[in-house]
Amino acid sequence: MTPGCCTGCTPNWVAREHRLFAMRTLRQAISVARKDLAIEFRTKESLNAAGAFAIVILLLFSFAFDPAAEAVREIGGGLLWLVFAFAGALVFNRGFARELPNECLDALLSSPLSASSLLIGKAMASFVLLLGVEAVSLAVFGIFYDMRWWIQPWQLAAVFVLATWGIATLGAVFGALTVNLRLRELMLPIIIYPLLIPLLIAAIELTNGLFSAEPLKPDQLLWGRVLIVFDIVFTALALALAETILVN
Amino acid sequence: MREKVVFGLAAVSAVLLAYDLYQIFLVLPDEAAQGAIYRIMFFHIPAAITGMIGYFVALTLSILYLSTGRLRYDSLAASIVEVSVVFSIVNIVTGSIWARVIWGIWWTWDYRLTSALVCVLIFCAYLIMRRAIEEPTQRARLSAALCIFGCVDVVIVWKSIEWFRTQHPGPVLSIRTGGGNIDPAMERMIYLNLLAILMMAAAMVLVRTRQEQTAREIDSLRRLANAA
């Protein structure tokens, strides 16, 4: 303990160690994310698949109901987030699976990287890819369905960032959990969609609210809290269980 | 010893259930507003409570497994989740039958119904995932992680859908309302039936845990034989 400090305080050196550890984890996570993004931008495996899939689903929705109807504006948020959730599964399936050939995952795990930085790095890469798919889908959605989505752009961007981080974190965790399983592509959606329900409800409610010309009402703002709580809780759980999921 | 406990629990549960059925169908009067259909709550509420208790016991066992690495906790958690899923399905089906008679619909997207369904889906995914993994330690580790994520998610689902929409009747038990929402004789019967169902669930869990352990022993013997 630092001399002169009261007994209940965290000593300065402990706080400094924690800060250094957090910074090191973040730096390592960014390295992993940059590696994944470099591979992805070179091969465009999941980006092309997820983007094409999202656009096909948006096209198919137009046959399910009249795309010019006023009702579409009220359910626009729901349509979009379903598309993002489906496209996300394609991104997450590739996240850890691309490390399987040549024992790359074992090499990463035996490197000085911590398991938590590997998991968060994978989540960051999926987050960037999914945001890219969402940006393209949103533009296509605006054109196909004559939707003015840019009325409240900053709030919409905040909702997209918060919700996409939640989806990416869960996707990275369960992508890691299912990477060695038979029927990996089937197992991942079965596991993550029920878990994503609170996040999707919140994102849909907020997006529908933001598509209208009126500012968000207080009861709609509660959904922002759900998104923040979801992100904090599941990021904390992912960090706490990273060693268990990846290493042990 | 384990067999004696199982038989003991099953026997006491059977006697108590027989007594409860007699009381529910032949002694207690019809409810003033709902008529005879209200009797379904004597199974609906205890099944829901049994399922929820099971999930949170499984959560504790999953944390214990991750901290100690003892496969016994994993077998017990898996057996409890399996039995809890059965009781959650009983809860949803009985609730649905009640809703058809009282509301005229089988289903509504109320927060309790939705969270109950999400809970069943999450733990069905848990059981499906267990079948997809052959290596026992990997299976136990991944199941424990999914159980922890699932239980936390259930709490968030519960709170978030509560704001969203609701049609389900409010709580009736005195422990949550402070009393006055239900006749004491009916409330006593709910607790008696809960006791019977909990004992039945405990007997089922013990039987399933034994089966899980036997399956794991057979599996390790097979691996040993294949390796030799």
Tab-separated table of C-alpha atoms in Angstrom:
chain	number	residue	atom	x	y	z
A	1	MET	CA	0.000	0.000	0.000
A	2	THR	CA	1.164	3.516	-0.740
A	3	PRO	CA	2.296	5.313	2.457
A	4	GLY	CA	-0.238	7.842	3.660
A	5	CYS	CA	-3.172	6.208	1.910
A	6	CYS	CA	-6.288	5.310	3.923
A	7	THR	CA	-6.978	1.564	4.382
A	8	GLY	CA	-10.150	1.492	2.284
A	9	CYS	CA	-8.582	2.949	-0.899
A	10	THR	CA	-7.222	1.007	-3.845
A	11	PRO	CA	-3.460	1.606	-3.777
A	12	ASN	CA	-2.188	3.697	-6.687
A	13	TRP	CA	0.072	0.950	-8.016
A	14	VAL	CA	-2.859	-1.499	-8.193
A	15	ALA	CA	-4.921	1.024	-10.142
A	16	ARG	CA	-1.930	1.642	-12.433
A	17	GLU	CA	-1.492	-2.115	-12.979
A	18	HIS	CA	-5.183	-2.430	-13.866
A	19	ARG	CA	-4.895	0.481	-16.292
A	20	LEU	CA	-1.814	-1.027	-17.913
A	21	PHE	CA	-3.518	-4.431	-18.187
A	22	ALA	CA	-6.604	-2.864	-19.774
A	23	MET	CA	-4.445	-0.896	-22.238
A	24	ARG	CA	-2.423	-4.013	-23.135
A	25	THR	CA	-5.633	-6.045	-23.671
A	26	LEU	CA	-7.074	-3.289	-25.855
A	27	ARG	CA	-3.862	-3.004	-27.928
A	28	GLN	CA	-3.772	-6.787	-28.435
A	29	ALA	CA	-7.479	-6.840	-29.323
A	30	ILE	CA	-6.955	-4.115	-31.922
A	31	SER	CA	-4.069	-6.146	-33.428
A	32	VAL	CA	-6.328	-9.221	-33.708
A	33	ALA	CA	-9.124	-7.124	-35.236
A	34	ARG	CA	-6.700	-5.537	-37.756
A	35	LYS	CA	-5.426	-8.998	-38.725
A	36	ASP	CA	-8.973	-10.320	-39.224
A	37	LEU	CA	-10.039	-7.254	-41.194
A	38	ALA	CA	-6.935	-7.445	-43.403
A	39	ILE	CA	-7.716	-11.104	-44.202
A	40	GLU	CA	-11.374	-10.287	-44.777
A	41	PHE	CA	-10.719	-7.319	-47.073
A	42	ARG	CA	-8.285	-9.480	-49.062
A	43	THR	CA	-10.571	-12.515	-49.438
A	44	LYS	CA	-13.990	-10.803	-48.899
A	45	GLU	CA	-15.377	-14.202	-47.884
A	46	SER	CA	-17.950	-13.252	-45.265
A	47	LEU	CA	-18.373	-9.626	-46.371
A	48	ASN	CA	-19.614	-10.608	-49.831
A	49	ALA	CA	-21.743	-13.460	-48.487
A	50	ALA	CA	-23.337	-11.374	-45.694
A	51	GLY	CA	-23.891	-8.335	-47.946
A	52	ALA	CA	-25.450	-10.378	-50.760
A	53	PHE	CA	-27.554	-12.323	-48.260
A	54	ALA	CA	-28.837	-9.103	-46.653
A	55	ILE	CA	-29.849	-7.638	-50.015
A	56	VAL	CA	-31.573	-10.871	-51.114
A	57	ILE	CA	-33.577	-10.946	-47.873
A	58	LEU	CA	-34.559	-7.274	-48.342
A	59	LEU	CA	-35.689	-8.137	-51.868
A	60	LEU	CA	-37.708	-11.134	-50.653
A	61	PHE	CA	-39.468	-9.003	-48.032
A	62	SER	CA	-40.847	-6.872	-50.871
A	63	PHE	CA	-42.778	-9.923	-52.133
A	64	ALA	CA	-44.183	-10.695	-48.682
A	65	PHE	CA	-46.096	-7.375	-48.508
A	66	ASP	CA	-46.718	-4.203	-50.491
A	67	PRO	CA	-43.419	-2.276	-50.285
A	68	ALA	CA	-45.165	1.059	-50.898
A	69	ALA	CA	-47.613	0.594	-48.018
A	70	GLU	CA	-47.473	2.993	-45.072
A	71	ALA	CA	-47.339	-0.042	-42.744
A	72	VAL	CA	-43.826	-0.821	-43.988
A	73	ARG	CA	-42.590	2.371	-42.317
A	74	GLU	CA	-43.914	1.117	-38.986
A	75	ILE	CA	-42.195	-2.264	-39.264
A	76	GLY	CA	-39.071	-1.041	-41.092
A	77	GLY	CA	-36.889	-1.362	-37.972
A	78	GLY	CA	-38.010	-4.950	-37.462
A	79	LEU	CA	-37.235	-5.897	-41.082
A	80	LEU	CA	-33.783	-4.340	-40.915
A	81	TRP	CA	-32.713	-5.907	-37.622
A	82	LEU	CA	-33.886	-9.355	-38.745
A	83	VAL	CA	-31.742	-8.932	-41.854
A	84	PHE	CA	-28.736	-7.843	-39.732
A	85	ALA	CA	-29.184	-10.754	-37.326
A	86	PHE	CA	-29.324	-13.268	-40.197
A	87	ALA	CA	-26.369	-11.694	-42.001
A	88	GLY	CA	-24.454	-11.550	-38.710
A	89	ALA	CA	-24.596	-15.349	-38.347
A	90	LEU	CA	-22.627	-15.647	-41.613
A	91	VAL	CA	-19.960	-13.247	-40.336
A	92	PHE	CA	-19.643	-14.990	-36.940
A	93	ASN	CA	-19.428	-18.460	-38.482
A	94	ARG	CA	-16.290	-17.376	-40.337
A	95	GLY	CA	-14.748	-15.439	-37.418
A	96	PHE	CA	-13.128	-18.392	-35.668
A	97	ALA	CA	-13.551	-20.944	-38.462
A	98	ARG	CA	-10.930	-19.100	-40.556
A	99	GLU	CA	-8.382	-19.915	-37.822
A	100	LEU	CA	-8.939	-23.685	-38.060
A	101	PRO	CA	-6.799	-24.521	-41.142
A	102	ASN	CA	-3.093	-24.939	-40.373
A	103	GLU	CA	-3.853	-24.924	-36.608
A	104	CYS	CA	-3.909	-21.107	-36.586
A	105	LEU	CA	-6.220	-21.003	-33.549
A	106	ASP	CA	-3.756	-23.095	-31.508
A	107	ALA	CA	-0.944	-20.794	-32.644
A	108	LEU	CA	-2.920	-17.736	-31.559
A	109	LEU	CA	-3.736	-19.305	-28.194
A	110	SER	CA	-0.118	-20.232	-27.544
A	111	SER	CA	1.051	-16.712	-28.454
A	112	PRO	CA	1.415	-14.050	-25.712
A	113	LEU	CA	-2.115	-12.825	-26.540
A	114	SER	CA	-4.578	-13.114	-23.671
A	115	ALA	CA	-7.782	-15.050	-24.355
A	116	SER	CA	-9.877	-11.975	-23.554
A	117	SER	CA	-8.001	-9.826	-26.093
A	118	LEU	CA	-8.447	-12.554	-28.731
A	119	LEU	CA	-12.187	-12.721	-28.058
A	120	ILE	CA	-12.638	-8.938	-27.976
A	121	GLY	CA	-10.472	-8.579	-31.107
A	122	LYS	CA	-12.695	-11.047	-32.945
A	123	ALA	CA	-15.763	-9.143	-31.706
A	124	MET	CA	-14.236	-5.849	-32.955
A	125	ALA	CA	-13.587	-7.297	-36.418
A	126	SER	CA	-17.139	-8.705	-36.623
A	127	PHE	CA	-18.451	-5.347	-35.387
A	128	VAL	CA	-16.724	-3.439	-38.227
A	129	LEU	CA	-17.824	-5.978	-40.853
A	130	LEU	CA	-21.394	-6.019	-39.615
A	131	LEU	CA	-21.527	-2.209	-39.532
A	132	GLY	CA	-20.389	-2.239	-43.179
A	133	VAL	CA	-23.139	-4.695	-44.114
A	134	GLU	CA	-25.649	-2.578	-42.166
A	135	ALA	CA	-24.605	0.616	-43.967
A	136	VAL	CA	-25.079	-1.009	-47.377
A	137	SER	CA	-28.376	-2.628	-46.346
A	138	LEU	CA	-29.698	0.655	-44.940
A	139	ALA	CA	-28.963	2.459	-48.208
A	140	VAL	CA	-30.604	-0.344	-50.236
A	141	PHE	CA	-33.547	-0.395	-47.825
A	142	GLY	CA	-34.051	3.367	-48.300
A	143	ILE	CA	-34.123	2.918	-52.075
A	144	PHE	CA	-36.281	-0.248	-52.236
A	145	TYR	CA	-38.870	0.873	-49.702
A	146	ASP	CA	-38.747	4.651	-50.210
A	147	MET	CA	-37.759	5.076	-46.576
A	148	ARG	CA	-36.320	8.351	-45.219
A	149	TRP	CA	-33.978	6.877	-42.608
A	150	TRP	CA	-31.694	9.919	-42.314
A	151	ILE	CA	-34.145	12.130	-40.358
A	152	GLN	CA	-32.306	11.608	-37.024
A	153	PRO	CA	-28.905	10.350	-38.194
A	154	TRP	CA	-26.827	10.677	-34.993
A	155	GLN	CA	-29.299	8.887	-32.778
A	156	LEU	CA	-29.696	6.183	-35.442
A	157	ALA	CA	-25.912	5.795	-35.626
A	158	ALA	CA	-25.750	5.450	-31.815
A	159	VAL	CA	-28.440	2.731	-31.880
A	160	PHE	CA	-26.626	0.883	-34.678
A	161	VAL	CA	-23.271	1.058	-32.851
A	162	LEU	CA	-24.696	-0.120	-29.501
A	163	ALA	CA	-26.829	-2.910	-30.957
A	164	THR	CA	-24.127	-4.093	-33.359
A	165	TRP	CA	-21.560	-4.284	-30.547
A	166	GLY	CA	-23.975	-6.486	-28.553
A	167	ILE	CA	-24.565	-8.769	-31.541
A	168	ALA	CA	-20.833	-8.899	-32.328
A	169	THR	CA	-19.875	-9.776	-28.730
A	170	LEU	CA	-22.388	-12.614	-28.484
A	171	GLY	CA	-21.449	-13.733	-32.001
A	172	ALA	CA	-17.750	-13.865	-31.100
A	173	VAL	CA	-18.397	-15.775	-27.853
A	174	PHE	CA	-20.626	-18.366	-29.454
A	175	GLY	CA	-18.569	-18.485	-32.638
A	176	ALA	CA	-15.680	-19.525	-30.374
A	177	LEU	CA	-17.843	-21.992	-28.449
A	178	THR	CA	-19.118	-23.716	-31.573
A	179	VAL	CA	-15.985	-23.550	-33.733
A	180	ASN	CA	-15.054	-27.202	-33.178
A	181	LEU	CA	-18.569	-28.601	-33.332
A	182	ARG	CA	-20.147	-30.772	-35.936
A	183	LEU	CA	-22.989	-28.804	-37.594
A	184	ARG	CA	-21.311	-25.522	-36.572
A	185	GLU	CA	-23.321	-23.480	-39.081
A	186	LEU	CA	-26.579	-24.849	-37.657
A	187	MET	CA	-25.661	-24.604	-33.990
A	188	LEU	CA	-24.655	-20.940	-33.978
A	189	PRO	CA	-28.063	-19.484	-35.013
A	190	ILE	CA	-29.916	-21.896	-32.705
A	191	ILE	CA	-27.875	-20.615	-29.768
A	192	ILE	CA	-27.531	-16.890	-30.479
A	193	TYR	CA	-30.972	-15.874	-31.739
A	194	PRO	CA	-32.839	-16.620	-28.478
A	195	LEU	CA	-30.068	-14.846	-26.543
A	196	LEU	CA	-30.300	-11.804	-28.821
A	197	ILE	CA	-34.029	-11.287	-28.259
A	198	PRO	CA	-33.798	-8.427	-25.685
A	199	LEU	CA	-31.220	-6.619	-27.821
A	200	LEU	CA	-33.266	-7.042	-30.997
A	201	ILE	CA	-36.464	-5.817	-29.303
A	202	ALA	CA	-34.623	-2.711	-28.073
A	203	ALA	CA	-32.979	-2.023	-31.438
A	204	ILE	CA	-36.263	-2.516	-33.328
A	205	GLU	CA	-38.216	-0.217	-30.994
A	206	LEU	CA	-35.592	2.536	-31.208
A	207	THR	CA	-35.104	2.225	-34.976
A	208	ASN	CA	-38.861	2.371	-35.603
A	209	GLY	CA	-39.024	5.470	-33.411
A	210	LEU	CA	-36.123	7.112	-35.255
A	211	PHE	CA	-37.614	6.403	-38.696
A	212	SER	CA	-40.554	8.624	-37.785
A	213	ALA	CA	-40.120	12.391	-37.943
A	214	GLU	CA	-40.853	12.834	-34.222
A	215	PRO	CA	-38.205	12.842	-31.482
A	216	LEU	CA	-37.994	9.741	-29.265
A	217	LYS	CA	-40.476	9.576	-26.378
A	218	PRO	CA	-39.237	8.881	-22.795
A	219	ASP	CA	-40.632	5.321	-22.851
A	220	GLN	CA	-38.722	4.658	-26.076
A	221	LEU	CA	-35.532	6.000	-24.497
A	222	LEU	CA	-35.774	3.156	-21.942
A	223	TRP	CA	-34.786	0.837	-24.793
A	224	GLY	CA	-31.489	2.692	-25.063
A	225	ARG	CA	-30.814	1.592	-21.489
A	226	VAL	CA	-31.600	-2.018	-22.417
A	227	LEU	CA	-28.992	-1.796	-25.202
A	228	ILE	CA	-26.369	-0.301	-22.855
A	229	VAL	CA	-27.076	-2.863	-20.097
A	230	PHE	CA	-26.968	-5.716	-22.618
A	231	ASP	CA	-23.631	-4.508	-24.014
A	232	ILE	CA	-22.035	-4.011	-20.588
A	233	VAL	CA	-23.290	-7.293	-19.114
A	234	PHE	CA	-22.366	-9.480	-22.079
A	235	THR	CA	-19.001	-7.797	-22.703
A	236	ALA	CA	-18.155	-8.291	-19.014
A	237	LEU	CA	-19.294	-11.946	-19.166
A	238	ALA	CA	-17.285	-12.494	-22.362
A	239	LEU	CA	-14.156	-11.057	-20.711
A	240	ALA	CA	-14.721	-13.094	-17.547
A	241	LEU	CA	-15.287	-16.371	-19.408
A	242	ALA	CA	-12.783	-15.857	-22.256
A	243	GLU	CA	-10.182	-18.201	-20.722
A	244	THR	CA	-12.838	-20.864	-20.163
A	245	ILE	CA	-14.221	-20.551	-23.665
A	246	LEU	CA	-10.925	-20.513	-25.538
A	247	VAL	CA	-8.103	-21.956	-23.497
A	248	ASN	CA	-8.994	-24.464	-20.757
B	1	MET	CA	-28.646	-45.389	-1.133
B	2	ARG	CA	-29.396	-43.236	-4.185
B	3	GLU	CA	-32.122	-45.688	-5.288
B	4	LYS	CA	-33.743	-45.514	-1.856
B	5	VAL	CA	-33.778	-41.701	-2.002
B	6	VAL	CA	-35.293	-41.791	-5.516
B	7	PHE	CA	-37.991	-44.275	-4.500
B	8	GLY	CA	-38.656	-42.334	-1.288
B	9	LEU	CA	-39.044	-39.020	-3.124
B	10	ALA	CA	-41.207	-40.583	-5.848
B	11	ALA	CA	-43.453	-42.337	-3.300
B	12	VAL	CA	-43.978	-39.232	-1.134
B	13	SER	CA	-44.551	-37.157	-4.262
B	14	ALA	CA	-47.127	-39.663	-5.592
B	15	VAL	CA	-49.040	-39.732	-2.296
B	16	LEU	CA	-48.989	-35.936	-2.046
B	17	LEU	CA	-50.080	-35.550	-5.684
B	18	ALA	CA	-52.994	-37.982	-5.121
B	19	TYR	CA	-54.078	-35.957	-2.083
B	20	ASP	CA	-53.690	-32.685	-4.032
B	21	LEU	CA	-55.725	-33.999	-6.977
B	22	TYR	CA	-58.489	-35.049	-4.600
B	23	GLN	CA	-58.503	-31.594	-2.962
B	24	ILE	CA	-58.249	-29.683	-6.263
B	25	PHE	CA	-60.990	-31.526	-8.133
B	26	LEU	CA	-63.357	-32.669	-5.381
B	27	VAL	CA	-63.013	-30.315	-2.408
B	28	LEU	CA	-62.130	-26.803	-3.628
B	29	PRO	CA	-65.070	-24.861	-5.130
B	30	ASP	CA	-65.036	-23.269	-8.607
B	31	GLU	CA	-63.554	-19.777	-8.789
B	32	ALA	CA	-66.180	-17.005	-8.938
B	33	ALA	CA	-65.017	-15.346	-12.179
B	34	GLN	CA	-63.235	-18.132	-14.068
B	35	GLY	CA	-65.221	-21.242	-13.148
B	36	ALA	CA	-63.542	-24.661	-13.214
B	37	ILE	CA	-60.639	-23.737	-15.527
B	38	TYR	CA	-58.858	-21.852	-12.719
B	39	ARG	CA	-57.770	-25.275	-11.378
B	40	ILE	CA	-55.099	-25.338	-14.071
B	41	MET	CA	-53.132	-22.777	-12.032
B	42	PHE	CA	-52.412	-25.485	-9.428
B	43	PHE	CA	-50.169	-27.048	-12.079
B	44	HIS	CA	-49.241	-23.928	-14.089
B	45	ILE	CA	-47.685	-21.928	-11.233
B	46	PRO	CA	-45.772	-24.823	-9.554
B	47	ALA	CA	-44.415	-25.936	-12.959
B	48	ALA	CA	-43.172	-22.376	-13.660
B	49	ILE	CA	-41.535	-22.088	-10.220
B	50	THR	CA	-39.949	-25.561	-10.519
B	51	GLY	CA	-38.524	-24.666	-13.949
B	52	MET	CA	-37.094	-21.346	-12.735
B	53	ILE	CA	-35.585	-22.881	-9.586
B	54	GLY	CA	-34.029	-25.541	-11.820
B	55	TYR	CA	-32.393	-23.008	-14.163
B	56	PHE	CA	-30.850	-21.055	-11.337
B	57	VAL	CA	-29.619	-24.222	-9.594
B	58	ALA	CA	-28.096	-25.233	-12.946
B	59	LEU	CA	-26.455	-21.782	-13.123
B	60	THR	CA	-24.900	-22.336	-9.676
B	61	LEU	CA	-23.714	-25.813	-10.689
B	62	SER	CA	-22.242	-24.446	-13.935
B	63	ILE	CA	-20.244	-21.840	-11.991
B	64	LEU	CA	-19.163	-24.601	-9.588
B	65	TYR	CA	-18.057	-26.762	-12.528
B	66	LEU	CA	-16.008	-23.939	-14.030
B	67	SER	CA	-14.316	-23.236	-10.706
B	68	THR	CA	-13.642	-26.872	-9.680
B	69	GLY	CA	-13.598	-28.825	-12.977
B	70	ARG	CA	-15.583	-31.711	-11.428
B	71	LEU	CA	-17.735	-33.419	-14.060
B	72	ARG	CA	-20.278	-34.414	-11.403
B	73	TYR	CA	-21.527	-30.809	-11.356
B	74	ASP	CA	-21.893	-30.864	-15.133
B	75	SER	CA	-23.966	-34.083	-15.088
B	76	LEU	CA	-26.170	-32.647	-12.374
B	77	ALA	CA	-26.585	-29.306	-14.221
B	78	ALA	CA	-27.499	-31.086	-17.484
B	79	SER	CA	-30.046	-33.312	-15.727
B	80	ILE	CA	-31.590	-30.327	-13.959
B	81	VAL	CA	-31.828	-28.325	-17.202
B	82	GLU	CA	-33.492	-31.286	-18.925
B	83	VAL	CA	-36.108	-31.663	-16.178
B	84	SER	CA	-36.587	-27.883	-15.958
B	85	VAL	CA	-37.253	-27.656	-19.701
B	86	VAL	CA	-39.972	-30.309	-19.294
B	87	PHE	CA	-41.609	-28.309	-16.497
B	88	SER	CA	-41.281	-25.050	-18.464
B	89	ILE	CA	-43.082	-26.715	-21.377
B	90	VAL	CA	-45.799	-27.927	-18.950
B	91	ASN	CA	-46.057	-24.310	-17.750
B	92	ILE	CA	-46.446	-22.948	-21.299
B	93	VAL	CA	-48.939	-25.636	-22.387
B	94	THR	CA	-51.146	-25.263	-19.281
B	95	GLY	CA	-51.015	-21.475	-19.622
B	96	SER	CA	-51.990	-21.747	-23.253
B	97	ILE	CA	-55.002	-23.950	-22.452
B	98	TRP	CA	-56.098	-21.464	-19.760
B	99	ALA	CA	-55.657	-18.537	-22.211
B	100	ARG	CA	-57.787	-20.279	-24.854
B	101	VAL	CA	-60.681	-20.587	-22.387
B	102	ILE	CA	-60.368	-17.176	-20.672
B	103	TRP	CA	-58.940	-14.897	-23.395
B	104	GLY	CA	-60.170	-16.869	-26.432
B	105	ILE	CA	-56.646	-17.192	-27.850
B	106	TRP	CA	-53.911	-19.804	-27.461
B	107	TRP	CA	-51.058	-17.302	-27.357
B	108	THR	CA	-50.306	-13.614	-26.898
B	109	TRP	CA	-46.930	-11.818	-26.982
B	110	ASP	CA	-47.057	-10.923	-23.317
B	111	TYR	CA	-43.760	-10.495	-21.436
B	112	ARG	CA	-44.160	-13.541	-19.232
B	113	LEU	CA	-45.220	-15.794	-22.095
B	114	THR	CA	-42.430	-14.507	-24.315
B	115	SER	CA	-39.759	-14.772	-21.618
B	116	ALA	CA	-40.950	-18.308	-20.773
B	117	LEU	CA	-40.680	-19.251	-24.454
B	118	VAL	CA	-37.244	-17.627	-24.807
B	119	CYS	CA	-36.124	-19.510	-21.703
B	120	VAL	CA	-37.245	-22.836	-23.216
B	121	LEU	CA	-35.523	-22.000	-26.532
B	122	ILE	CA	-32.232	-21.088	-24.819
B	123	PHE	CA	-32.157	-24.260	-22.745
B	124	CYS	CA	-33.281	-26.416	-25.696
B	125	ALA	CA	-30.232	-24.964	-27.501
B	126	TYR	CA	-28.185	-26.004	-24.425
B	127	LEU	CA	-29.462	-29.586	-24.717
B	128	ILE	CA	-28.979	-29.667	-28.511
B	129	MET	CA	-25.415	-28.352	-28.124
B	130	ARG	CA	-24.595	-31.055	-25.582
B	131	ARG	CA	-25.575	-33.710	-28.111
B	132	ALA	CA	-23.311	-32.148	-30.739
B	133	ILE	CA	-20.145	-32.419	-28.575
B	134	GLU	CA	-18.606	-35.809	-27.905
B	135	GLU	CA	-15.617	-34.941	-25.740
B	136	PRO	CA	-16.967	-34.777	-22.108
B	137	THR	CA	-14.694	-32.006	-20.783
B	138	GLN	CA	-15.302	-29.761	-23.781
B	139	ARG	CA	-19.038	-30.479	-23.552
B	140	ALA	CA	-19.097	-29.597	-19.858
B	141	ARG	CA	-17.119	-26.377	-20.338
B	142	LEU	CA	-19.204	-25.087	-23.229
B	143	SER	CA	-22.481	-26.107	-21.576
B	144	ALA	CA	-21.508	-24.263	-18.405
B	145	ALA	CA	-20.695	-21.108	-20.402
B	146	LEU	CA	-24.004	-21.311	-22.309
B	147	CYS	CA	-25.935	-21.890	-19.071
B	148	ILE	CA	-24.395	-18.747	-17.518
B	149	PHE	CA	-25.127	-16.627	-20.607
B	150	GLY	CA	-28.641	-18.119	-20.825
B	151	CYS	CA	-29.578	-17.371	-17.216
B	152	VAL	CA	-28.309	-13.767	-17.453
B	153	ASP	CA	-30.209	-13.330	-20.710
B	154	VAL	CA	-33.427	-14.656	-19.164
B	155	VAL	CA	-33.239	-11.904	-16.508
B	156	ILE	CA	-32.720	-9.209	-19.178
B	157	VAL	CA	-35.546	-10.643	-21.311
B	158	TRP	CA	-37.836	-10.627	-18.285
B	159	LYS	CA	-37.150	-6.990	-17.438
B	160	SER	CA	-37.139	-5.719	-21.016
B	161	ILE	CA	-40.382	-7.341	-22.117
B	162	GLU	CA	-42.019	-6.128	-18.899
B	163	TRP	CA	-41.747	-2.586	-20.349
B	164	PHE	CA	-42.790	-3.802	-23.759
B	165	ARG	CA	-46.291	-5.217	-23.443
B	166	THR	CA	-48.257	-7.252	-20.949
B	167	GLN	CA	-51.604	-9.015	-20.706
B	168	HIS	CA	-50.797	-11.788	-18.218
B	169	PRO	CA	-52.608	-11.634	-14.833
B	170	GLY	CA	-50.530	-10.063	-12.032
B	171	PRO	CA	-48.890	-12.091	-9.258
B	172	VAL	CA	-51.329	-13.930	-6.959
B	173	LEU	CA	-49.140	-15.488	-4.277
B	174	SER	CA	-49.023	-13.593	-0.943
B	175	ILE	CA	-45.228	-13.768	-0.967
B	176	ARG	CA	-45.293	-11.240	-3.852
B	177	THR	CA	-48.531	-9.337	-3.261
B	178	GLY	CA	-48.661	-9.173	0.550
B	179	GLY	CA	-51.955	-11.149	0.529
B	180	GLY	CA	-55.563	-10.557	-0.480
B	181	ASN	CA	-55.333	-11.705	-4.117
B	182	ILE	CA	-56.149	-15.372	-3.545
B	183	ASP	CA	-58.183	-17.475	-1.127
B	184	PRO	CA	-55.851	-18.959	1.574
B	185	ALA	CA	-57.150	-22.504	0.908
B	186	MET	CA	-56.297	-22.165	-2.796
B	187	GLU	CA	-52.892	-20.672	-2.031
B	188	ARG	CA	-52.150	-23.530	0.373
B	189	MET	CA	-52.979	-25.973	-2.405
B	190	ILE	CA	-50.565	-24.230	-4.794
B	191	TYR	CA	-47.750	-24.637	-2.256
B	192	LEU	CA	-48.682	-28.280	-1.582
B	193	ASN	CA	-48.664	-29.042	-5.295
B	194	LEU	CA	-45.367	-27.149	-5.664
B	195	LEU	CA	-43.885	-29.389	-2.965
B	196	ALA	CA	-45.167	-32.532	-4.742
B	197	ILE	CA	-43.854	-31.349	-8.119
B	198	LEU	CA	-40.484	-30.317	-6.658
B	199	MET	CA	-40.083	-33.776	-5.127
B	200	MET	CA	-41.060	-35.384	-8.427
B	201	ALA	CA	-38.528	-33.172	-10.231
B	202	ALA	CA	-35.814	-34.053	-7.687
B	203	ALA	CA	-36.483	-37.785	-8.227
B	204	MET	CA	-36.310	-37.295	-12.015
B	205	VAL	CA	-33.062	-35.321	-11.689
B	206	LEU	CA	-31.470	-38.080	-9.594
B	207	VAL	CA	-32.460	-40.723	-12.152
B	208	ARG	CA	-31.159	-38.584	-15.058
B	209	THR	CA	-27.905	-37.783	-13.254
B	210	ARG	CA	-27.276	-41.493	-12.736
B	211	GLN	CA	-27.955	-42.099	-16.453
B	212	GLU	CA	-25.623	-39.227	-17.427
B	213	GLN	CA	-22.832	-40.606	-15.244
B	214	THR	CA	-23.326	-44.125	-16.623
B	215	ALA	CA	-23.264	-42.770	-20.201
B	216	ARG	CA	-20.008	-40.930	-19.436
B	217	GLU	CA	-18.431	-44.069	-17.925
B	218	ILE	CA	-19.464	-46.152	-20.957
B	219	ASP	CA	-18.088	-43.462	-23.241
B	220	SER	CA	-14.723	-43.345	-21.463
B	221	LEU	CA	-14.513	-47.185	-21.555
B	222	ARG	CA	-15.226	-47.097	-25.292
B	223	ARG	CA	-12.515	-44.489	-25.825
B	224	LEU	CA	-10.112	-46.607	-23.785
B	225	ALA	CA	-10.964	-49.688	-25.870
B	226	ASN	CA	-10.515	-47.730	-29.105
B	227	ALA	CA	-7.178	-46.335	-27.946
B	228	ALA	CA	-5.862	-49.800	-26.990
